[in-house]
Amino acid sequence: MIFNHRRNDFPSLSHKYNGHQLIYLDNAATTQKPYAVIKAMNDFYVTSNAPIHRGIYRLAEEATYSYEMVRQQTANFINAVSPSEIVFTHGVTHGINIVAASWAYHMLHEGDEILITQLEHHSNILPWQDLAKKKGILLKWIPLRKDGTLDVTTLPQLLTNRTKLVAFTMHSNVLGDINSLVSHSDYQFLTKSYHSSQQDFISLLIEQSHKKGARVLLDAAQAAPHEKIDVQQLTCDFLVFSAHKMLGPTGCGILYIKQELHPHIKPASLGGGMVYNVTQQEYSSRNMPSLLEAGTPHTAGVIGLGAALTYLTEKINFIELQEQETALCNLFLMQAQSIPNIQILGPNAFNKKHLISFSIKTIHSHDVAAYLDNYNICVRAGNHCAQPLHQALEITNSVRISLYIYNTDRELKKLIKLLSKLI
Ligand code: PMP
């Protein structure tokens, strides 16, 4: 049995409903928060609250210092070259919209192409659909097959000299790690076609995109909470993730923009904080990252993000976490085999890292979630903001369980027992 001593750090996990202890399996949507994060935010409001980047007095300077220290900490967390590459946002959705408005809108022109995959969350689809319509850009998709494998054999036709941006998720929020969704034979086809020696699909796609002169945006919403991200090693141009999916508060996210792109970034929102000089006729902007942080930011949120990153850095070993999560996934998958009518989504049923989506032929996903809720078990049901993905799989909805650092085998055994009973 996996005994999880970290559970004591999370006050919400001890809450009971209907006499049942909370079993929280919706971590891909948002995670629970440890005392350390709650306390850091609370302490900020109690002892250090003041506006940042504006005040001349001690309290304001201390608040500014704490905020900027988290920027440095975030840069270290993803191995960015400089803290100026880190922009604080409201979350991944906001970050991608900023890239569309502050870079793509000015740098892409009629006839240019953007390439995404059919795995994407709506927040990595809609900004590009909108931009494509406004600017006469072609939005292209790497298709997903019905079995949940990505048809990467289409890549040599899809990725062209006109492709200016390739934007894709590192881990699908429905099917998991994108590398595990590329079949061995498809990958061999790609490495031969491109004479590439890259070891995985993410690296190969970045390499080939750059060779064509395209920039790369990585959606790390589901990857950053579970694995070490190194933007220098990845060589991506943009990377986005959300604090609330990795123990931090809602309303706070991170947008990484590689330094060499900074001269091409224009403000996405206009107002205080991003401006240097204003006359009645015009304004001049500050440099990155202030350029993209107009208005008073979510300072307490950033302080909470800092506490979450400290917790993850000091208490969590990502390799051990991955082993624990994979073991729990395998436990669920083994036991699910004996339940009739459960269909696990995606290929390689036993290659799940931290989330599993499934559908039950005879029961709607909403009914599954509502039934489990009676036992204080939280799972996600619906299309998970990924309708084109579900369209490829020829289903409209699914149930998703997603794990994080506090889940245990006991919780999954109880889930399996209840699912068997329901079916
Ligand atoms: N991309 C992926 C892969 C996601 O899982 C999510 C959240 N479900 C998002 C983007 C959007 O993140 P947020 O709601 O924090 O903006």
PDB file of C-alpha atoms and ligand atoms in Angstrom, residues 28 91-93 121 123 169 171 173 219 221-222 242 244-245, ligand 1:
ATOM      1  CA  ALA A  28      -5.897  17.853 -13.735  1.00  0.00           C
ATOM      2  CA  GLY A  91      -3.372  31.057 -16.061  1.00  0.00           C
ATOM      3  CA  VAL A  92      -2.711  29.077 -19.225  1.00  0.00           C
ATOM      4  CA  THR A  93      -5.770  30.425 -21.054  1.00  0.00           C
ATOM      5  CA  HIS A 121      -7.589  22.001 -24.826  1.00  0.00           C
ATOM      6  CA  SER A 123      -7.691  27.356 -24.746  1.00  0.00           C
ATOM      7  CA  THR A 169       0.252  20.402 -25.448  1.00  0.00           C
ATOM      8  CA  HIS A 171       0.336  16.209 -21.982  1.00  0.00           C
ATOM      9  CA  ASN A 173      -5.690  16.642 -20.336  1.00  0.00           C
ATOM     10  CA  ASP A 219       1.136  24.074 -23.256  1.00  0.00           C
ATOM     11  CA  ALA A 221      -0.577  22.866 -18.003  1.00  0.00           C
ATOM     12  CA  GLN A 222      -0.565  19.106 -17.372  1.00  0.00           C
ATOM     13  CA  SER A 242      -1.022  27.452 -14.289  1.00  0.00           C
ATOM     14  CA  HIS A 244      -3.554  26.212  -9.510  1.00  0.00           C
ATOM     15  CA  LYS A 245      -2.780  22.845 -11.122  1.00  0.00           C
TER      16      LYS A 245
HETATM   17  N1  PMP B   1      -4.405  23.390 -21.363  1.00  0.00           N
HETATM   18  C1  PMP B   1      -4.568  22.217 -20.752  1.00  0.00           C
HETATM   19  C2  PMP B   1      -3.878  21.008 -21.313  1.00  0.00           C
HETATM   20  C3  PMP B   1      -5.369  22.129 -19.604  1.00  0.00           C
HETATM   21  O1  PMP B   1      -5.526  20.954 -19.005  1.00  0.00           O
HETATM   22  C4  PMP B   1      -5.991  23.296 -19.092  1.00  0.00           C
HETATM   23  C5  PMP B   1      -6.873  23.242 -17.865  1.00  0.00           C
HETATM   24  N2  PMP B   1      -7.763  22.182 -17.850  1.00  0.00           N
HETATM   25  C6  PMP B   1      -5.781  24.495 -19.761  1.00  0.00           C
HETATM   26  C7  PMP B   1      -4.994  24.507 -20.890  1.00  0.00           C
HETATM   27  C8  PMP B   1      -6.387  25.776 -19.276  1.00  0.00           C
HETATM   28  O2  PMP B   1      -5.819  26.128 -18.053  1.00  0.00           O
HETATM   29  P1  PMP B   1      -6.434  27.292 -17.157  1.00  0.00           P
HETATM   30  O3  PMP B   1      -7.878  26.928 -16.941  1.00  0.00           O
HETATM   31  O4  PMP B   1      -5.639  27.266 -15.907  1.00  0.00           O
HETATM   32  O5  PMP B   1      -6.305  28.554 -17.926  1.00  0.00           O
END
